[in-house]
Amino acid sequence: MTAQQNIKIKADYKENKKLVAQKTASIVSKTGIYIFLIIMAFIVLVPFYWMLNVSFQSTEEVLNSTNMSLFPKEFSPQNYVSVFEYSSSQTGGINFMGYLTNTLIVAVFSTILGTLFSIFVAFALARLNFKGREIIFTALLATMMIPGEMMVISNFVTVSRLGWVNQDGVGSYLAMIVPFLVSIFHIYLLRQTFKQIPNELYYAAKVDGCGDFKYLWSVMVPMAQSSIITIVILKLMGTWNAYIWPNLVANEKYKLVTTWLRSSFTDPNAGADGRTLFNLQMAATVTVTVPLLLLFVFFRKYIMSGVSRSGVKG
Amino acid sequence: MLDYKKDRIAWLYLAIPLFLLIVFTFYPLVKTVLISLFTQYNSLTDDFGKFFDLMAYQHVLGDRFFLGALGNTMIIVFVSVPISTILAILIAVALNSIKPLQKVFQTIFFIPYVTNTLAIGMVFSVMFTHSSVQGLLPEGLVNTIFNLNLDWVGESAPFERWMFVVLLYNIWNALPFKILVFIGGLQSISKQYYDAAKIDAAPKNRVLTKITIPLLSPLISYIVITSFIGSFKTYESVLAVAAKPGKSLDFDRLTVVAYVYDKIDKIGMDEINFVSHYSKAAAAAVILFAIILIFTVVNLYVSKKRVHY
């Protein structure tokens, strides 16, 4: 109503035509913006749709049609059961549950130990005064810029000389966990948070007879809670997504879910060079993607604050 | 005395993590450079050998596969970074200018944010799949919809086609993070500037080029620098899109990082020129680091001149 009145009042002005032209221009541009956004949103969503679509197609459909259909002809959720049970001679006989167990073991140890070490170093660098503190901090900052590929070659030699590479036992886990246990970026992130906690609290705690260690656990850690949760989630995501290094060093039986994801999923009835079962392959990608999406739904705030500060995922 | 005790406590907190950092971060850095220079390095005995020269660099830079890998990496960097940055700015500006459905669109654009690079890359590979023998396997989405019969990512796919899919995937993959950062930046721009532009009846494109982009420029420079660094290390996305599951990349589809990892799998010397594979890998890693360093410095220099605060 008021809008119409406005237009009427404005219609009396000389610039009436110009206003109408401006209004149409704005409607046209708004429509353009929406069309652009819809097209982009469509492009973003297509791979997700395709992944779900193919993952529910039956094996018969995948093997016997010349074109993939845009919707499963026969809805077959049992692909998810088959993919969990899938194992080939190449994989050392382990299936999804085996890969999942390996991933969980690596994730638990590297997350707990890695986070603890980050807390300790960040605390020492942020709160304690000692000789060499600035040197250590500068050295850490400087190495943060250097790509990890520089270290990979020597680390591989170190790890294989320790006898961990391709070892059928704990060694495979150690090779995956130990080299990446301490993350300089996480130390840096925590140190920034610890620095924001006022000094007065520390002195007050000292007066009350609280030691350094107790102060760290009962004051600093609870106050830096959200940064610590961010680090834990980044560590978990890092293990879940890790592929190249674990695939390089671990024994077949000790590899992680990403290696399972890249299994060939071939038709077991066709021998060694069988046809790829796209439905199983896509069921595997859905399985690997869903936990990440769930993590994102529940911990969006923490993930975003961590990733936006580092510019990298995981 | 007191100082001494305090120092000791601090070192207790630092001891294990620092030891791990020295063994797996600082020491390898120096060692990699040394391996690249001692060209007879033996990876099994960890023996450096007695030849100290630049042969590894010479052979890497003369290696057809390394130059190909470098070329592939450069194309990925120089095509996907600019396109994804510009697209992300456009999407963020568009998102910021609408009211209804804004939240819905934001959520959609954020979905790919936390996904596994390998997993979605394999989805792209399936979308572009092609059956070498007709009817052996179904054609993928793209060939079906456009009624084509092209090999996009398979063994017989020509360079332009697999590279197109790789670039498409890299851009798709890079968008959400950039959109997120740019939207944050746009929302922190003061409304006063836009009100002033409205009073002056400034046209929309001029508002974009004279107000939005300059005020966003610190963030744009941050995004360009970090994604340059990230794209130079591209490996997994190419592996997922352009290699068969369970197999490694073809030699003409390598990136620099893939080249390094390919060499780590090998033992001993190259039979043709007697340079250790590890020395070559190390030389390739050092070259990659040098390139990243040069580009970061150039980027920082340019953004210092261009960024308007």
Coordinates of C-alpha atoms in Angstrom, one line a residue:
Chain A
M1 CA 0.0 0.0 0.0
T2 CA 2.6 2.5 1.0
A3 CA 4.8 1.5 -1.9
Q4 CA 2.0 2.2 -4.2
Q5 CA 1.4 5.6 -2.6
N6 CA 5.1 6.3 -2.9
I7 CA 5.0 5.5 -6.6
K8 CA 2.0 7.8 -7.1
I9 CA 3.7 10.7 -5.4
K10 CA 6.8 10.1 -7.4
A11 CA 4.8 9.9 -10.5
D12 CA 4.1 13.6 -10.2
Y13 CA 7.7 14.4 -10.5
K14 CA 9.3 15.2 -13.8
E15 CA 11.7 12.3 -13.5
N16 CA 8.9 9.8 -13.5
K17 CA 10.2 7.9 -16.6
K18 CA 13.7 7.7 -15.2
L19 CA 12.4 6.2 -12.0
V20 CA 10.4 3.6 -13.9
A21 CA 13.5 2.7 -15.9
Q22 CA 15.5 2.4 -12.8
K23 CA 12.9 0.1 -11.2
T24 CA 12.8 -2.2 -14.2
A25 CA 16.6 -2.2 -14.3
S26 CA 16.7 -3.3 -10.7
I27 CA 14.2 -6.1 -11.3
V28 CA 16.1 -7.3 -14.3
S29 CA 19.4 -7.3 -12.4
K30 CA 17.8 -9.1 -9.4
T31 CA 16.5 -11.8 -11.7
G32 CA 19.9 -12.0 -13.3
I33 CA 21.5 -12.4 -9.9
Y34 CA 19.1 -15.2 -8.9
I35 CA 19.6 -17.0 -12.2
F36 CA 23.4 -16.8 -11.8
L37 CA 23.1 -18.2 -8.2
I38 CA 20.7 -21.0 -9.2
I39 CA 23.1 -22.1 -12.0
M40 CA 26.1 -22.1 -9.6
A41 CA 24.2 -23.9 -6.9
F42 CA 23.2 -26.5 -9.4
I43 CA 26.8 -27.0 -10.5
V44 CA 27.8 -27.3 -6.8
L45 CA 25.1 -29.9 -6.1
V46 CA 25.4 -32.1 -9.3
P47 CA 28.3 -34.2 -8.0
F48 CA 26.5 -35.0 -4.8
Y49 CA 23.4 -36.0 -6.6
W50 CA 25.4 -38.2 -9.0
M51 CA 27.2 -39.9 -6.2
L52 CA 23.9 -40.8 -4.5
N53 CA 22.2 -41.8 -7.8
V54 CA 24.9 -44.2 -8.9
S55 CA 25.4 -45.6 -5.4
F56 CA 21.8 -46.8 -5.4
Q57 CA 21.8 -48.4 -8.9
S58 CA 21.8 -52.2 -9.1
T59 CA 24.9 -54.0 -10.3
E60 CA 22.9 -55.4 -13.2
E61 CA 22.0 -51.9 -14.3
V62 CA 25.6 -50.7 -14.1
L63 CA 26.9 -53.6 -16.1
N64 CA 24.2 -53.9 -18.7
S65 CA 23.3 -50.4 -19.8
T66 CA 25.0 -48.2 -22.4
N67 CA 24.3 -45.0 -20.5
M68 CA 24.0 -44.3 -16.8
S69 CA 20.4 -43.3 -16.0
L70 CA 19.6 -40.1 -14.2
F71 CA 17.7 -42.0 -11.6
P72 CA 18.2 -45.6 -10.4
K73 CA 15.9 -47.9 -12.3
E74 CA 15.9 -50.3 -9.4
F75 CA 16.6 -48.9 -5.9
S76 CA 19.3 -51.1 -4.4
P77 CA 20.5 -50.1 -0.9
Q78 CA 22.2 -53.5 -0.6
N79 CA 25.2 -51.9 -2.5
Y80 CA 26.2 -50.5 0.9
V81 CA 26.3 -54.0 2.4
S82 CA 28.3 -55.4 -0.5
V83 CA 30.7 -52.5 -0.4
F84 CA 31.4 -53.0 3.3
E85 CA 32.1 -56.7 2.7
Y86 CA 34.2 -56.1 -0.5
S87 CA 37.7 -57.3 -0.2
S88 CA 40.1 -58.4 -2.9
S89 CA 43.3 -60.4 -2.9
Q90 CA 45.3 -57.1 -3.4
T91 CA 44.0 -55.6 -0.1
G92 CA 45.4 -58.4 2.1
G93 CA 41.9 -59.6 2.7
I94 CA 40.7 -56.8 4.9
N95 CA 37.4 -55.1 4.2
F96 CA 35.8 -51.8 5.3
M97 CA 35.6 -52.6 9.0
G98 CA 39.4 -53.3 8.9
Y99 CA 40.2 -50.0 7.2
L100 CA 37.8 -48.3 9.6
T101 CA 39.5 -49.8 12.7
N102 CA 43.0 -48.7 11.3
T103 CA 41.7 -45.2 10.8
L104 CA 40.2 -45.0 14.3
I105 CA 43.4 -46.3 15.9
V106 CA 45.5 -43.7 14.0
A107 CA 43.0 -41.0 14.6
V108 CA 42.7 -41.6 18.4
F109 CA 46.4 -41.7 19.0
S110 CA 47.4 -38.8 16.8
T111 CA 44.5 -36.7 18.0
I112 CA 45.1 -37.2 21.8
L113 CA 48.9 -37.1 21.7
G114 CA 49.0 -34.4 19.1
T115 CA 46.6 -32.1 21.0
L116 CA 48.4 -32.7 24.3
F117 CA 51.8 -31.8 22.7
S118 CA 50.3 -28.7 21.1
I119 CA 48.9 -27.6 24.5
F120 CA 52.3 -28.1 26.2
V121 CA 54.4 -26.3 23.7
A122 CA 51.9 -23.5 23.3
F123 CA 51.8 -23.1 27.1
A124 CA 55.6 -22.9 27.4
L125 CA 55.8 -20.4 24.5
A126 CA 52.9 -18.3 25.8
R127 CA 53.4 -18.3 29.5
L128 CA 56.8 -19.5 30.7
N129 CA 59.9 -17.4 30.6
F130 CA 63.0 -19.2 29.6
K131 CA 66.1 -18.8 27.5
G132 CA 65.7 -19.5 23.9
R133 CA 61.9 -19.0 23.8
E134 CA 62.0 -16.4 21.0
I135 CA 64.4 -18.5 18.9
I136 CA 62.2 -21.6 19.1
F137 CA 59.1 -19.5 18.2
T138 CA 60.8 -17.9 15.3
A139 CA 62.1 -21.2 14.0
L140 CA 58.6 -22.7 14.2
L141 CA 57.0 -19.7 12.4
A142 CA 59.6 -19.9 9.6
T143 CA 59.0 -23.7 9.0
M144 CA 55.3 -23.1 8.8
M145 CA 55.7 -21.6 5.3
I146 CA 57.7 -24.6 4.0
P147 CA 55.7 -27.2 2.0
G148 CA 55.5 -30.6 3.6
E149 CA 56.9 -32.2 0.4
M150 CA 60.3 -31.0 1.4
M151 CA 60.3 -33.3 4.4
V152 CA 58.6 -36.3 2.9
I153 CA 61.7 -37.8 1.2
S154 CA 63.9 -37.7 4.3
N155 CA 61.0 -38.8 6.6
F156 CA 60.5 -41.8 4.4
V157 CA 64.1 -42.8 4.8
T158 CA 64.0 -42.2 8.6
V159 CA 60.8 -44.2 9.0
S160 CA 62.0 -47.1 6.8
R161 CA 65.4 -47.2 8.7
L162 CA 63.4 -47.5 11.9
G163 CA 61.8 -50.6 10.3
W164 CA 58.3 -49.3 10.3
V165 CA 57.6 -49.1 6.6
N166 CA 55.3 -51.9 5.3
Q167 CA 55.7 -53.7 8.7
D168 CA 53.1 -56.2 9.5
G169 CA 52.5 -54.9 13.0
V170 CA 52.6 -51.8 15.2
G171 CA 55.2 -50.3 13.0
S172 CA 52.7 -49.4 10.3
Y173 CA 50.7 -47.5 12.8
L174 CA 53.8 -45.7 14.2
A175 CA 54.8 -44.8 10.7
M176 CA 51.5 -43.1 10.1
I177 CA 51.2 -41.5 13.5
V178 CA 54.6 -40.3 14.7
P179 CA 55.9 -38.0 11.8
F180 CA 52.8 -35.8 11.9
L181 CA 52.1 -35.8 15.6
V182 CA 53.3 -32.3 16.3
S183 CA 51.6 -29.6 14.1
I184 CA 53.3 -26.2 14.1
F185 CA 50.1 -24.6 12.9
H186 CA 48.1 -26.0 15.9
I187 CA 50.8 -24.8 18.3
Y188 CA 50.6 -21.3 16.8
L189 CA 46.8 -21.3 17.0
L190 CA 46.8 -22.3 20.7
R191 CA 49.6 -19.9 21.6
Q192 CA 47.5 -17.0 20.2
T193 CA 44.6 -18.1 22.4
F194 CA 46.7 -18.6 25.5
K195 CA 48.3 -15.2 25.0
Q196 CA 44.8 -13.6 25.3
I197 CA 44.3 -14.9 28.8
P198 CA 45.3 -12.1 31.1
N199 CA 48.6 -12.3 33.1
E200 CA 46.8 -11.3 36.3
L201 CA 45.0 -14.7 36.5
Y202 CA 48.4 -16.4 36.4
Y203 CA 49.8 -14.3 39.3
A204 CA 46.5 -14.7 41.3
A205 CA 46.8 -18.4 40.9
K206 CA 50.5 -18.3 41.9
V207 CA 49.6 -16.3 45.1
D208 CA 47.0 -19.0 45.9
G209 CA 49.8 -21.6 45.6
C210 CA 48.7 -23.1 42.3
G211 CA 51.6 -24.6 40.3
D212 CA 52.2 -24.2 36.6
F213 CA 50.8 -27.5 35.6
K214 CA 47.6 -27.2 37.7
Y215 CA 47.2 -23.7 36.4
L216 CA 47.4 -25.0 32.8
W217 CA 44.9 -27.7 33.4
S218 CA 42.3 -25.9 35.5
V219 CA 42.5 -22.4 34.1
M220 CA 44.1 -22.2 30.7
V221 CA 42.7 -25.3 29.0
P222 CA 39.1 -24.6 30.0
M223 CA 39.4 -21.0 28.8
A224 CA 40.9 -22.1 25.5
Q225 CA 38.3 -24.8 25.1
S226 CA 37.0 -23.7 21.7
S227 CA 40.5 -23.5 20.1
I228 CA 41.2 -27.0 21.5
I229 CA 38.0 -28.4 20.0
T230 CA 39.0 -26.8 16.7
I231 CA 42.4 -28.6 16.9
V232 CA 40.8 -31.9 17.8
I233 CA 38.4 -31.7 14.8
L234 CA 41.2 -30.6 12.4
K235 CA 43.3 -33.6 13.6
L236 CA 40.4 -36.0 13.2
M237 CA 39.6 -34.7 9.7
G238 CA 43.3 -34.8 8.8
T239 CA 43.4 -38.5 9.6
W240 CA 40.2 -39.3 7.9
N241 CA 41.3 -37.6 4.7
A242 CA 45.0 -38.7 4.8
Y243 CA 45.9 -40.7 1.8
I244 CA 49.4 -40.3 0.2
W245 CA 51.6 -40.8 3.2
P246 CA 49.6 -43.7 4.8
N247 CA 49.3 -45.4 1.4
L248 CA 53.1 -45.1 1.0
V249 CA 54.3 -46.4 4.3
A250 CA 51.6 -48.8 5.7
N251 CA 51.3 -52.5 5.1
E252 CA 48.3 -53.5 3.1
K253 CA 46.5 -54.7 6.2
Y254 CA 47.0 -51.4 8.0
K255 CA 45.9 -48.9 5.4
L256 CA 43.2 -46.3 6.0
V257 CA 39.7 -45.7 4.6
T258 CA 41.0 -43.5 1.8
T259 CA 42.9 -46.5 0.4
W260 CA 39.7 -48.5 0.6
L261 CA 37.9 -45.7 -1.2
R262 CA 40.4 -46.1 -4.1
S263 CA 40.1 -49.9 -4.3
S264 CA 39.2 -51.0 -7.8
F265 CA 35.8 -52.4 -6.9
T266 CA 35.8 -54.7 -9.9
D267 CA 33.3 -57.3 -11.0
P268 CA 34.3 -60.4 -9.0
N269 CA 32.9 -62.7 -11.7
A270 CA 35.1 -61.3 -14.4
G271 CA 38.6 -62.2 -13.2
A272 CA 41.6 -59.8 -12.6
D273 CA 40.8 -57.1 -15.1
G274 CA 37.1 -57.0 -14.4
R275 CA 34.8 -54.1 -15.1
T276 CA 34.5 -51.4 -12.5
L277 CA 31.3 -51.6 -10.4
F278 CA 30.5 -47.9 -10.3
N279 CA 27.7 -48.4 -7.9
L280 CA 30.0 -49.9 -5.2
Q281 CA 32.6 -47.3 -5.9
M282 CA 30.0 -44.5 -5.3
A283 CA 28.6 -46.2 -2.3
A284 CA 32.2 -46.1 -0.9
T285 CA 32.5 -42.4 -1.6
V286 CA 29.1 -41.7 0.1
T287 CA 30.4 -43.7 3.1
V288 CA 33.5 -41.6 3.3
T289 CA 31.7 -38.3 2.7
V290 CA 28.8 -38.6 5.1
P291 CA 30.8 -38.6 8.4
L292 CA 32.5 -35.4 7.2
L293 CA 29.2 -33.7 6.4
L294 CA 27.9 -34.7 9.8
L295 CA 31.0 -33.3 11.5
F296 CA 30.4 -30.1 9.5
V297 CA 26.8 -29.9 10.6
F298 CA 27.6 -30.3 14.3
F299 CA 30.9 -28.5 14.5
R300 CA 30.6 -25.9 11.8
K301 CA 31.8 -23.0 13.9
Y302 CA 35.0 -24.7 15.0
I303 CA 35.8 -26.1 11.5
M304 CA 35.3 -22.7 9.9
S305 CA 37.4 -20.8 12.4
G306 CA 40.2 -23.3 12.0
V307 CA 40.2 -23.5 8.3
S308 CA 39.8 -19.8 7.7
R309 CA 42.9 -19.2 9.7
S310 CA 45.1 -21.8 7.9
G311 CA 43.7 -21.8 4.4
V312 CA 43.9 -25.6 4.3
K313 CA 41.5 -28.4 5.1
G314 CA 42.5 -31.0 7.7
Chain B
M1 CA 69.3 -20.6 40.7
L2 CA 65.6 -19.8 40.4
D3 CA 66.1 -19.0 36.7
Y4 CA 67.8 -22.3 36.2
K5 CA 64.9 -24.2 37.7
K6 CA 62.3 -22.3 35.7
D7 CA 64.2 -23.1 32.5
R8 CA 64.2 -26.7 33.3
I9 CA 60.4 -26.8 33.8
A10 CA 59.9 -25.1 30.5
W11 CA 62.1 -27.6 28.7
L12 CA 60.1 -30.4 30.3
Y13 CA 57.0 -29.2 28.5
L14 CA 58.9 -28.8 25.3
A15 CA 61.1 -31.9 25.4
I16 CA 59.1 -34.6 23.5
P17 CA 57.3 -32.4 21.0
L18 CA 60.5 -30.5 20.2
F19 CA 62.4 -33.8 19.8
L20 CA 59.7 -35.0 17.3
L21 CA 59.9 -31.7 15.4
I22 CA 63.6 -31.9 15.2
V23 CA 63.6 -35.4 13.9
F24 CA 60.6 -35.1 11.5
T25 CA 60.6 -31.4 10.5
F26 CA 63.9 -29.5 10.9
Y27 CA 66.4 -32.3 10.3
P28 CA 64.6 -33.5 7.1
L29 CA 64.6 -30.0 5.7
V30 CA 68.3 -29.8 5.8
K31 CA 68.7 -33.4 4.7
T32 CA 66.5 -33.0 1.7
V33 CA 68.7 -30.2 0.4
L34 CA 71.8 -32.4 1.0
I35 CA 70.3 -35.4 -0.7
S36 CA 69.6 -33.3 -3.7
L37 CA 73.2 -32.3 -3.9
F38 CA 74.8 -35.7 -3.1
T39 CA 73.8 -37.3 -6.3
Q40 CA 74.8 -40.9 -5.4
Y41 CA 72.7 -41.0 -2.2
N42 CA 71.7 -44.5 -1.2
S43 CA 68.3 -44.6 0.5
L44 CA 68.7 -48.1 1.8
T45 CA 71.9 -47.5 3.8
D46 CA 71.3 -43.8 4.2
D47 CA 74.8 -43.2 2.7
F48 CA 75.4 -39.9 1.0
G49 CA 78.2 -41.1 -1.3
K50 CA 81.0 -38.9 -2.4
F51 CA 79.7 -37.0 -5.3
F52 CA 78.6 -33.5 -4.5
D53 CA 77.3 -31.7 -7.5
L54 CA 74.3 -30.3 -9.3
M55 CA 73.7 -33.4 -11.5
A56 CA 70.3 -34.1 -9.9
Y57 CA 69.0 -30.7 -10.7
Q58 CA 70.5 -30.9 -14.2
H59 CA 68.8 -34.2 -14.8
V60 CA 65.5 -33.3 -13.3
L61 CA 65.3 -30.1 -15.3
G62 CA 66.1 -32.2 -18.4
D63 CA 63.6 -34.9 -17.5
R64 CA 60.7 -34.9 -19.9
F65 CA 58.4 -36.2 -17.2
F66 CA 59.4 -33.5 -14.7
L67 CA 58.9 -30.7 -17.3
G68 CA 55.5 -32.2 -18.1
A69 CA 54.6 -32.4 -14.4
L70 CA 55.8 -28.8 -14.0
G71 CA 53.7 -27.7 -17.0
N72 CA 50.6 -29.5 -15.7
T73 CA 51.1 -27.9 -12.3
M74 CA 51.5 -24.4 -13.8
I75 CA 48.3 -24.8 -15.9
I76 CA 46.4 -25.9 -12.8
V77 CA 47.7 -23.0 -10.8
F78 CA 47.3 -20.3 -13.4
V79 CA 43.9 -21.3 -14.7
S80 CA 42.1 -22.6 -11.6
V81 CA 43.3 -19.9 -9.1
P82 CA 42.1 -16.8 -11.1
I83 CA 38.9 -18.4 -12.3
S84 CA 37.9 -19.7 -8.9
T85 CA 38.8 -16.4 -7.2
I86 CA 36.8 -14.3 -9.7
L87 CA 33.8 -16.7 -9.5
A88 CA 33.9 -16.7 -5.7
I89 CA 33.9 -12.9 -5.6
L90 CA 30.9 -12.8 -8.0
I91 CA 29.0 -15.4 -6.0
A92 CA 29.8 -13.7 -2.7
V93 CA 28.7 -10.3 -4.1
A94 CA 25.5 -11.8 -5.6
L95 CA 24.7 -13.6 -2.3
N96 CA 25.3 -10.4 -0.3
S97 CA 22.9 -8.4 -2.5
I98 CA 19.8 -10.6 -2.0
K99 CA 17.5 -11.1 0.9
P100 CA 15.1 -13.9 0.2
L101 CA 16.7 -17.4 0.0
Q102 CA 20.1 -16.0 1.0
K103 CA 20.6 -18.5 3.8
V104 CA 19.5 -21.4 1.6
F105 CA 22.0 -20.5 -1.1
Q106 CA 24.8 -20.0 1.5
T107 CA 24.2 -23.5 2.9
I108 CA 24.3 -25.0 -0.6
F109 CA 27.6 -23.2 -1.4
F110 CA 29.1 -24.4 1.9
I111 CA 28.3 -28.1 1.4
P112 CA 31.4 -29.0 -0.6
Y113 CA 33.5 -27.2 2.1
V114 CA 34.3 -30.3 4.2
T115 CA 34.6 -33.1 1.8
N116 CA 37.2 -35.6 1.0
T117 CA 39.3 -34.5 -2.1
L118 CA 39.7 -38.0 -3.3
A119 CA 36.1 -39.0 -2.9
I120 CA 34.5 -36.1 -4.8
G121 CA 37.3 -36.3 -7.4
M122 CA 36.2 -39.9 -8.1
V123 CA 32.6 -38.7 -8.5
F124 CA 33.8 -36.3 -11.2
S125 CA 35.7 -39.1 -12.8
V126 CA 32.5 -41.2 -12.9
M127 CA 30.5 -38.3 -14.2
F128 CA 32.9 -38.0 -17.1
T129 CA 33.4 -41.8 -17.6
H130 CA 33.5 -43.3 -21.0
S131 CA 33.5 -46.9 -22.1
S132 CA 36.4 -47.9 -24.3
V133 CA 34.4 -50.7 -25.9
Q134 CA 30.8 -49.6 -26.4
G135 CA 28.4 -51.2 -23.9
L136 CA 31.1 -52.7 -21.7
L137 CA 30.5 -50.0 -19.1
P138 CA 27.8 -47.3 -19.1
E139 CA 28.6 -43.8 -20.3
G140 CA 28.8 -41.1 -17.7
L141 CA 26.5 -38.1 -17.1
V142 CA 28.3 -35.7 -19.4
N143 CA 28.4 -38.1 -22.4
T144 CA 24.8 -39.1 -21.8
I145 CA 23.4 -35.7 -21.5
F146 CA 25.3 -34.1 -24.4
N147 CA 25.0 -37.3 -26.4
L148 CA 28.8 -37.5 -26.9
N149 CA 31.1 -40.4 -27.3
L150 CA 34.3 -38.8 -25.9
D151 CA 36.9 -40.2 -23.6
W152 CA 37.3 -37.5 -21.0
V153 CA 39.5 -39.0 -18.3
G154 CA 40.2 -42.6 -19.5
E155 CA 43.5 -43.9 -20.9
S156 CA 42.9 -42.6 -24.4
A157 CA 41.8 -39.1 -23.3
P158 CA 43.8 -36.3 -24.9
F159 CA 45.5 -33.7 -22.7
E160 CA 42.9 -30.9 -23.2
R161 CA 40.0 -33.2 -22.0
W162 CA 41.4 -34.7 -18.9
M163 CA 43.0 -31.3 -18.0
F164 CA 39.6 -29.7 -18.5
V165 CA 38.0 -32.1 -16.0
V166 CA 40.9 -31.6 -13.5
L167 CA 40.5 -27.9 -13.8
L168 CA 36.8 -28.0 -13.4
Y169 CA 37.2 -30.1 -10.3
N170 CA 39.8 -27.9 -8.8
I171 CA 37.7 -24.8 -9.3
W172 CA 34.6 -26.6 -7.9
N173 CA 36.7 -27.7 -4.9
A174 CA 38.2 -24.3 -4.2
L175 CA 35.0 -22.3 -4.4
P176 CA 33.4 -22.8 -0.9
F177 CA 36.3 -21.7 1.1
K178 CA 36.8 -18.6 -1.0
I179 CA 33.1 -17.7 -1.0
L180 CA 33.1 -18.1 2.8
V181 CA 36.0 -15.7 3.3
F182 CA 34.7 -13.2 0.8
I183 CA 31.2 -13.1 2.4
G184 CA 32.8 -12.5 5.7
G185 CA 34.8 -9.6 4.2
L186 CA 31.7 -8.1 2.4
Q187 CA 29.7 -8.1 5.6
S188 CA 32.4 -6.1 7.4
I189 CA 32.4 -3.4 4.8
S190 CA 30.6 -0.3 6.2
K191 CA 27.2 0.4 4.7
Q192 CA 28.2 4.2 4.5
Y193 CA 30.1 3.6 1.3
Y194 CA 27.2 2.1 -0.4
D195 CA 24.8 4.8 0.9
A196 CA 27.1 7.5 -0.5
A197 CA 27.3 5.7 -3.8
K198 CA 23.4 5.5 -3.9
I199 CA 23.2 9.3 -3.3
D200 CA 25.5 9.9 -6.2
A201 CA 23.5 7.3 -8.3
A202 CA 26.6 5.4 -9.1
P203 CA 26.0 2.5 -11.5
K204 CA 26.3 -1.0 -10.1
N205 CA 29.4 -2.1 -11.9
R206 CA 31.2 1.0 -10.8
V207 CA 30.1 0.3 -7.2
L208 CA 31.7 -3.1 -7.6
T209 CA 34.9 -1.9 -9.2
K210 CA 35.4 1.3 -7.2
I211 CA 34.1 0.3 -3.7
T212 CA 33.6 -3.4 -3.2
I213 CA 36.8 -4.8 -4.9
P214 CA 39.2 -2.2 -3.4
L215 CA 37.8 -2.7 0.1
L216 CA 38.0 -6.5 -0.4
S217 CA 41.5 -6.3 -1.7
P218 CA 43.4 -7.4 1.4
L219 CA 41.3 -10.5 1.6
I220 CA 41.7 -11.1 -2.2
S221 CA 45.4 -10.9 -1.8
Y222 CA 45.3 -13.4 1.2
I223 CA 43.2 -15.8 -0.8
V224 CA 45.4 -15.5 -3.9
I225 CA 48.6 -16.2 -2.0
T226 CA 47.2 -19.2 0.0
S227 CA 45.6 -20.8 -3.0
F228 CA 48.7 -20.3 -5.2
I229 CA 50.7 -22.2 -2.5
G230 CA 48.0 -24.8 -2.2
S231 CA 47.6 -25.3 -6.0
F232 CA 51.3 -25.7 -6.5
K233 CA 51.0 -28.8 -4.3
T234 CA 48.1 -30.3 -6.3
Y235 CA 48.2 -34.1 -6.4
E236 CA 45.2 -35.9 -4.9
S237 CA 42.6 -34.1 -7.0
V238 CA 44.5 -35.1 -10.2
L239 CA 44.9 -38.7 -8.9
A240 CA 41.2 -39.0 -8.1
V241 CA 40.0 -37.6 -11.5
A242 CA 42.6 -38.8 -14.0
A243 CA 43.8 -42.1 -12.7
K244 CA 41.9 -45.4 -12.5
P245 CA 41.0 -46.4 -9.0
G246 CA 43.7 -48.5 -7.4
K247 CA 46.2 -47.4 -10.1
S248 CA 48.7 -44.5 -10.1
L249 CA 48.9 -41.7 -12.5
D250 CA 50.2 -42.0 -16.1
F251 CA 53.6 -40.4 -16.5
D252 CA 52.2 -37.6 -18.7
R253 CA 49.6 -36.7 -16.1
L254 CA 51.9 -36.2 -13.2
T255 CA 52.1 -33.0 -11.1
V256 CA 55.3 -31.9 -9.4
V257 CA 54.3 -33.4 -6.1
A258 CA 53.2 -36.6 -7.8
Y259 CA 56.7 -36.7 -9.5
V260 CA 58.3 -36.6 -6.0
Y261 CA 56.2 -39.4 -4.6
D262 CA 56.7 -41.5 -7.7
K263 CA 60.5 -41.3 -7.2
I264 CA 60.2 -42.2 -3.5
D265 CA 58.8 -45.6 -4.5
K266 CA 62.0 -46.3 -6.4
I267 CA 65.3 -47.7 -5.1
G268 CA 68.8 -47.0 -6.2
M269 CA 70.1 -45.2 -9.2
D270 CA 68.7 -44.2 -12.5
E271 CA 70.2 -46.7 -14.9
I272 CA 70.7 -44.2 -17.7
N273 CA 72.5 -41.3 -15.9
F274 CA 73.5 -42.9 -12.5
V275 CA 71.8 -40.3 -10.4
S276 CA 70.0 -41.6 -7.4
H277 CA 66.2 -41.5 -7.7
Y278 CA 66.0 -40.0 -4.2
S279 CA 68.4 -37.2 -5.3
K280 CA 66.1 -36.4 -8.2
A281 CA 63.0 -36.4 -5.9
A282 CA 64.8 -34.1 -3.5
A283 CA 65.9 -31.8 -6.3
A284 CA 62.3 -31.7 -7.6
A285 CA 61.0 -30.9 -4.0
V286 CA 63.6 -28.1 -3.7
I287 CA 62.7 -26.7 -7.1
L288 CA 59.0 -26.7 -6.1
F289 CA 59.8 -24.9 -2.9
A290 CA 61.9 -22.3 -4.7
I291 CA 59.0 -21.7 -7.2
I292 CA 56.5 -21.4 -4.4
L293 CA 58.8 -19.0 -2.5
I294 CA 59.3 -16.8 -5.6
F295 CA 55.6 -16.6 -6.3
T296 CA 54.7 -15.8 -2.7
V297 CA 57.3 -13.0 -2.6
V298 CA 56.0 -11.6 -6.0
N299 CA 52.4 -11.9 -4.7
L300 CA 53.3 -10.1 -1.5
Y301 CA 55.1 -7.4 -3.4
V302 CA 52.2 -6.9 -5.9
S303 CA 49.7 -6.9 -3.1
K304 CA 51.7 -4.3 -1.1
K305 CA 51.5 -2.0 -4.2
R306 CA 47.9 -2.8 -5.1
V307 CA 46.0 -3.5 -1.9
H308 CA 44.0 -0.6 -0.6
Y309 CA 43.5 -0.6 3.1

